Tab-separated table of C-alpha atoms in Angstrom:
chain	number	residue	atom	x	y	z
A	1008	UNK	CA	16.611	2.045	0.009
A	1009	UNK	CA	19.845	3.883	0.291
A	1010	UNK	CA	17.896	6.706	-1.031
A	1011	UNK	CA	14.803	5.990	0.915
A	1012	UNK	CA	16.875	7.097	3.707
A	1013	UNK	CA	18.536	8.895	2.545
A	1014	UNK	CA	15.513	10.993	2.039
A	1015	UNK	CA	14.123	10.425	5.358
A	1016	UNK	CA	17.366	12.299	7.133
A	1017	UNK	CA	17.830	14.621	4.640
A	1018	UNK	CA	15.335	17.528	6.544
A	1019	UNK	CA	16.558	15.925	9.814
A	1020	UNK	CA	20.050	17.332	9.147
A	1021	UNK	CA	18.659	20.239	7.957
A	1022	UNK	CA	17.172	20.738	11.339
A	1023	UNK	CA	20.744	20.106	12.886
A	1024	UNK	CA	22.798	22.000	10.543
A	1025	UNK	CA	20.922	24.597	12.264
A	1026	UNK	CA	20.329	24.292	15.345
A	1027	UNK	CA	24.537	24.004	15.352
A	1028	UNK	CA	24.643	28.275	14.709
A	1029	UNK	CA	24.250	28.044	18.132
A	1030	UNK	CA	28.240	27.257	19.164
A	1031	UNK	CA	29.114	29.989	16.004
A	1032	UNK	CA	27.389	32.591	16.399
A	1033	UNK	CA	26.230	35.402	19.255
A	1034	UNK	CA	23.575	36.531	18.048
A	1035	UNK	CA	20.165	35.435	15.227
A	1036	UNK	CA	21.459	34.593	11.866
A	1037	UNK	CA	22.114	37.209	9.525
A	1038	UNK	CA	19.683	38.907	7.613
A	1039	UNK	CA	21.138	37.919	3.873
A	1040	UNK	CA	21.126	34.342	4.294
A	1041	UNK	CA	17.843	33.767	5.714
A	1042	UNK	CA	16.601	35.656	3.839
A	1043	UNK	CA	18.138	33.484	0.768
A	1044	UNK	CA	17.703	30.557	2.225
A	1045	UNK	CA	13.899	31.156	2.648
A	1046	UNK	CA	13.932	32.690	-1.074
A	1047	UNK	CA	15.892	29.567	-2.358
A	1048	UNK	CA	13.799	27.161	0.104
A	1049	UNK	CA	10.334	28.169	-1.083
A	1050	UNK	CA	11.527	27.745	-4.961
A	1051	UNK	CA	12.302	24.597	-4.009
A	1052	UNK	CA	9.356	23.735	-2.654
A	1053	UNK	CA	6.826	24.968	-4.752
A	1054	UNK	CA	8.453	23.165	-8.031
A	1055	UNK	CA	8.927	20.169	-6.053
A	1056	UNK	CA	3.980	20.843	-5.089
A	1057	UNK	CA	4.339	21.474	-8.772
A	1058	UNK	CA	6.242	18.226	-10.962
A	1059	UNK	CA	6.681	15.745	-7.345
A	1060	UNK	CA	2.904	15.830	-6.389
A	1061	UNK	CA	0.386	17.339	-8.030
A	1062	UNK	CA	1.443	16.312	-11.638
A	1063	UNK	CA	2.265	13.330	-10.284
A	1064	UNK	CA	-1.175	13.141	-8.534
A	1065	UNK	CA	-2.712	13.856	-12.175
A	1066	UNK	CA	-0.857	10.894	-13.938
A	1067	UNK	CA	-1.321	8.047	-11.802
A	1068	UNK	CA	-5.561	8.392	-12.189
A	1069	UNK	CA	-5.362	9.924	-15.674
A	1070	UNK	CA	-6.270	6.174	-17.584
A	1071	UNK	CA	-9.011	5.451	-14.589
A	1072	UNK	CA	-10.067	8.899	-15.461
A	1073	UNK	CA	-9.587	10.784	-18.129
A	1074	UNK	CA	-10.323	14.747	-17.727
A	1075	UNK	CA	-11.956	13.892	-13.726
A	1076	UNK	CA	-8.127	13.434	-12.579
A	1077	UNK	CA	-8.582	16.444	-11.965
A	1078	UNK	CA	-10.677	15.571	-8.224
A	1079	UNK	CA	-8.240	14.119	-6.431
A	1080	UNK	CA	-5.713	16.986	-7.459
A	1081	UNK	CA	-7.840	19.599	-5.745
A	1082	UNK	CA	-9.520	17.849	-3.100
A	1083	UNK	CA	-6.484	16.644	-1.786
A	1084	UNK	CA	-5.115	20.099	-1.950
A	1085	UNK	CA	-7.615	22.204	-0.443
A	1086	UNK	CA	-6.991	19.340	2.840
A	1087	UNK	CA	-4.042	19.310	3.305
A	1088	UNK	CA	-4.597	23.697	2.973
A	1089	UNK	CA	-7.079	22.415	5.802
A	1090	UNK	CA	-5.303	20.408	7.639
A	1091	UNK	CA	-2.449	23.449	8.228
A	1092	UNK	CA	-5.484	25.641	8.897
A	1093	UNK	CA	-6.153	23.871	11.875
A	1094	UNK	CA	-2.863	23.454	12.727
A	1095	UNK	CA	-1.679	26.892	12.880
A	1096	UNK	CA	-5.113	27.426	15.241
A	1097	UNK	CA	-4.652	24.311	18.165
A	1098	UNK	CA	-0.875	25.046	17.937
A	1099	UNK	CA	1.156	28.692	19.314
A	1100	UNK	CA	1.231	30.120	15.425
A	1101	UNK	CA	4.800	31.756	15.919
A	1102	UNK	CA	6.606	33.515	12.548
A	1103	UNK	CA	10.722	32.475	12.313
A	1104	UNK	CA	11.319	36.156	12.895
A	1105	UNK	CA	9.581	37.390	15.566
A	1106	UNK	CA	11.013	38.479	18.285
A	1107	UNK	CA	10.606	40.671	21.539
A	1108	UNK	CA	12.372	41.993	24.731
A	1109	UNK	CA	10.997	40.164	26.720
A	1110	UNK	CA	12.999	38.188	30.076
A	1111	UNK	CA	14.819	34.952	30.926
A	1112	UNK	CA	11.553	33.409	31.991
A	1113	UNK	CA	9.661	34.585	29.394
A	1114	UNK	CA	11.922	33.388	26.991
A	1115	UNK	CA	12.123	30.031	27.556
A	1116	UNK	CA	8.269	30.423	27.317
A	1117	UNK	CA	8.301	31.578	24.562
A	1118	UNK	CA	11.193	29.030	23.611
A	1119	UNK	CA	9.021	26.026	24.414
A	1120	UNK	CA	5.978	27.295	22.435
A	1121	UNK	CA	7.843	27.742	19.487
A	1122	UNK	CA	10.059	24.583	19.500
A	1123	UNK	CA	6.269	22.739	20.096
A	1124	UNK	CA	4.858	24.867	17.104
A	1125	UNK	CA	7.260	24.142	14.771
A	1126	UNK	CA	7.871	20.497	16.150
A	1127	UNK	CA	4.498	20.393	15.036
A	1128	UNK	CA	3.989	21.437	11.659
A	1129	UNK	CA	7.778	19.827	10.659
A	1130	UNK	CA	5.060	16.031	11.063
A	1131	UNK	CA	3.212	17.289	7.258
A	1132	UNK	CA	6.859	18.048	6.055
A	1133	UNK	CA	7.624	14.316	7.259
A	1134	UNK	CA	5.096	12.914	5.791
A	1135	UNK	CA	5.436	14.838	2.610
A	1136	UNK	CA	8.203	13.374	1.652
A	1137	UNK	CA	7.140	9.760	2.743
A	1138	UNK	CA	4.009	10.370	0.038
A	1139	UNK	CA	6.770	10.692	-2.081
A	1140	UNK	CA	9.225	8.514	-1.833
A	1141	UNK	CA	6.055	5.422	-1.320
A	1142	UNK	CA	4.688	6.866	-4.367
A	1143	UNK	CA	8.865	6.091	-6.173
A	1144	UNK	CA	8.877	2.875	-4.564
A	1145	UNK	CA	6.009	1.340	-6.240
A	1146	UNK	CA	6.073	-0.497	-9.437
A	1147	UNK	CA	4.865	1.808	-12.520
A	1148	UNK	CA	4.694	5.040	-10.538
A	1149	UNK	CA	5.147	8.597	-12.395
A	1150	UNK	CA	7.324	9.759	-8.963
A	1151	UNK	CA	10.904	9.679	-9.486
A	1152	UNK	CA	13.380	8.665	-5.962
A	1153	UNK	CA	15.868	11.884	-7.670
A	1154	UNK	CA	12.378	13.287	-7.464
A	1155	UNK	CA	12.013	13.069	-3.684
A	1156	UNK	CA	15.438	13.699	-2.534
A	1157	UNK	CA	15.754	16.791	-4.317
A	1158	UNK	CA	12.052	17.640	-2.399
A	1159	UNK	CA	13.747	16.649	0.627
A	1160	UNK	CA	16.184	18.403	0.030
A	1161	UNK	CA	14.436	21.852	0.331
A	1162	UNK	CA	12.206	21.291	2.907
A	1163	UNK	CA	15.473	20.703	4.705
A	1164	UNK	CA	16.620	24.028	3.776
A	1165	UNK	CA	13.763	25.313	5.207
A	1166	UNK	CA	14.352	23.335	8.368
A	1167	UNK	CA	17.902	25.030	9.070
A	1168	UNK	CA	16.305	28.504	10.292
A	1169	UNK	CA	13.938	27.210	11.773
A	1170	UNK	CA	15.854	25.014	13.758
A	1171	UNK	CA	18.497	28.523	14.606
A	1172	UNK	CA	15.491	30.097	16.001
A	1173	UNK	CA	14.673	27.425	18.628
A	1174	UNK	CA	18.537	26.317	19.925
A	1175	UNK	CA	19.984	30.329	19.967
A	1176	UNK	CA	16.698	31.790	21.669
A	1177	UNK	CA	17.644	28.443	24.359
A	1178	UNK	CA	20.615	29.479	24.551
A	1179	UNK	CA	20.245	32.965	25.691
A	1180	UNK	CA	17.660	32.069	28.039
A	1181	UNK	CA	20.150	30.407	30.546
A	1182	UNK	CA	21.220	26.490	29.296
A	1183	UNK	CA	24.007	25.752	27.647
A	1184	UNK	CA	25.215	25.093	23.816
A	1185	UNK	CA	24.529	20.774	23.820
A	1186	UNK	CA	21.421	21.889	25.264
A	1187	UNK	CA	20.081	24.086	23.186
A	1188	UNK	CA	21.697	22.390	20.223
A	1189	UNK	CA	20.117	18.762	21.485
A	1190	UNK	CA	16.609	20.646	21.473
A	1191	UNK	CA	16.901	22.740	18.598
A	1192	UNK	CA	17.753	19.370	16.633
A	1193	UNK	CA	15.072	17.076	18.327
A	1194	UNK	CA	12.064	19.515	16.877
A	1195	UNK	CA	13.100	17.764	13.941
A	1196	UNK	CA	12.979	14.402	14.813
A	1197	UNK	CA	9.190	13.936	13.842
A	1198	UNK	CA	10.452	14.497	10.368
A	1199	UNK	CA	11.519	10.978	9.903
A	1200	UNK	CA	8.691	9.150	11.919
A	1201	UNK	CA	6.492	10.888	9.592
A	1202	UNK	CA	8.455	9.755	6.337
A	1203	UNK	CA	8.748	6.593	8.266
A	1204	UNK	CA	4.990	5.562	8.723
A	1205	UNK	CA	3.760	6.662	5.689
A	1206	UNK	CA	5.943	3.871	4.330
A	1207	UNK	CA	5.906	1.132	6.729
A	1208	UNK	CA	0.966	1.839	5.807
A	1209	UNK	CA	1.931	2.059	1.758
A	1210	UNK	CA	0.242	-0.963	0.746
A	1211	UNK	CA	-2.611	-0.358	1.724
A	1212	UNK	CA	-2.848	4.060	1.224
A	1213	UNK	CA	-1.764	2.999	-3.015
A	1214	UNK	CA	-5.428	3.941	-3.830
A	1215	UNK	CA	-4.686	6.860	-1.689
A	1216	UNK	CA	-1.872	7.982	-2.730
A	1217	UNK	CA	-3.095	9.818	-5.574
A	1218	UNK	CA	-4.755	11.828	-3.340
A	1219	UNK	CA	-1.948	12.094	-0.409
A	1220	UNK	CA	-0.006	14.026	-3.008
A	1221	UNK	CA	-1.922	16.247	-3.368
A	1222	UNK	CA	-2.399	16.889	0.439
A	1223	UNK	CA	1.113	17.445	0.820
A	1224	UNK	CA	1.515	19.894	-1.713
A	1225	UNK	CA	-1.123	21.569	-0.306
A	1226	UNK	CA	0.865	21.074	2.789
A	1227	UNK	CA	3.777	22.485	1.650
A	1228	UNK	CA	3.077	25.480	-0.113
A	1229	UNK	CA	0.462	26.711	2.987
A	1230	UNK	CA	3.991	26.630	4.753
A	1231	UNK	CA	5.645	28.755	1.432
A	1232	UNK	CA	2.760	30.988	1.452
A	1233	UNK	CA	2.067	31.683	4.747
A	1234	UNK	CA	6.071	31.068	6.358
A	1235	UNK	CA	8.440	31.292	4.310
A	1236	UNK	CA	7.291	34.140	1.744
A	1237	UNK	CA	6.341	36.986	4.457
A	1238	UNK	CA	9.221	36.235	6.503
A	1239	UNK	CA	11.503	36.556	3.375
A	1240	UNK	CA	9.931	39.316	1.930
A	1241	UNK	CA	9.951	41.214	4.409
A	1242	UNK	CA	12.492	44.146	5.222
A	1243	UNK	CA	15.657	44.850	3.889
A	1244	UNK	CA	17.175	42.177	0.985
A	1245	UNK	CA	14.023	41.040	0.070
A	1246	UNK	CA	15.990	41.130	-2.992
A	1247	UNK	CA	17.612	38.409	-2.284
A	1248	UNK	CA	15.111	35.673	-1.105
A	1249	UNK	CA	13.518	36.733	-4.761
A	1250	UNK	CA	16.598	35.641	-6.507
A	1251	UNK	CA	17.178	32.370	-3.871
A	1252	UNK	CA	13.461	32.141	-4.752
A	1253	UNK	CA	13.771	31.678	-8.891
A	1254	UNK	CA	17.236	29.969	-8.261
A	1255	UNK	CA	15.082	27.081	-6.696
A	1256	UNK	CA	12.404	26.884	-8.321
A	1257	UNK	CA	14.720	26.242	-11.510
A	1258	UNK	CA	17.174	24.373	-9.949
A	1259	UNK	CA	13.978	21.932	-8.721
A	1260	UNK	CA	12.477	21.568	-11.527
A	1261	UNK	CA	15.492	20.872	-13.849
A	1262	UNK	CA	15.862	17.876	-11.384
A	1263	UNK	CA	13.078	16.802	-11.124
A	1264	UNK	CA	12.429	17.442	-15.371
A	1265	UNK	CA	15.907	16.166	-16.451
A	1266	UNK	CA	16.557	13.502	-13.781
A	1267	UNK	CA	12.478	12.089	-13.519
């Protein structure tokens, strides 16, 4: 039970930590640190998608479906990609590094849109953690609580720059540091709420769990390919993101295989 609560709260803590940058940084997050964090989070999330989501998705139906076990993995994965594509289509799509000269009013408007977009994008990430935790709670499941916690840590690391890019522009728009911090932190509250919803429905979604695991993998990999990697590779210091990716991937793979 303790592990489940911790897994649900870790991603939110990443957003809170990033929002807290507003208290001790005058400008944006140092580029080197942002590149390293984005690369590390990308590596963790890619490894988690494979070992914590896609492989368990196939293992759960291996006895019943044999070689056809690929169907839930492929179907859920493509649905996860499609789901995030739809979200990006209907919500403001602002990358982590986007920053253009603006007046106070347009800055506030841009930050409001960014807060909305980040909040919407956080929901499937929280649900992804909830799906893995729900799978770990099922008897005989190939998923471990350790794997779920490791994936939650990867998402939390990704959330650090997201929290910062909300709270710091809020401060620049004239809000107090405390108000900016609170608004930035609240953008991540949907993650534990989404996870809790999935866990509460776990008893009714057991037959669909293989599809949900691969769905979560598709959603996470969409975020990596669409948001994290482009931001990590843009401009200078991209080698730091590559190193961070390698470390994050190796760490997550080790945790999942050795402790899973």
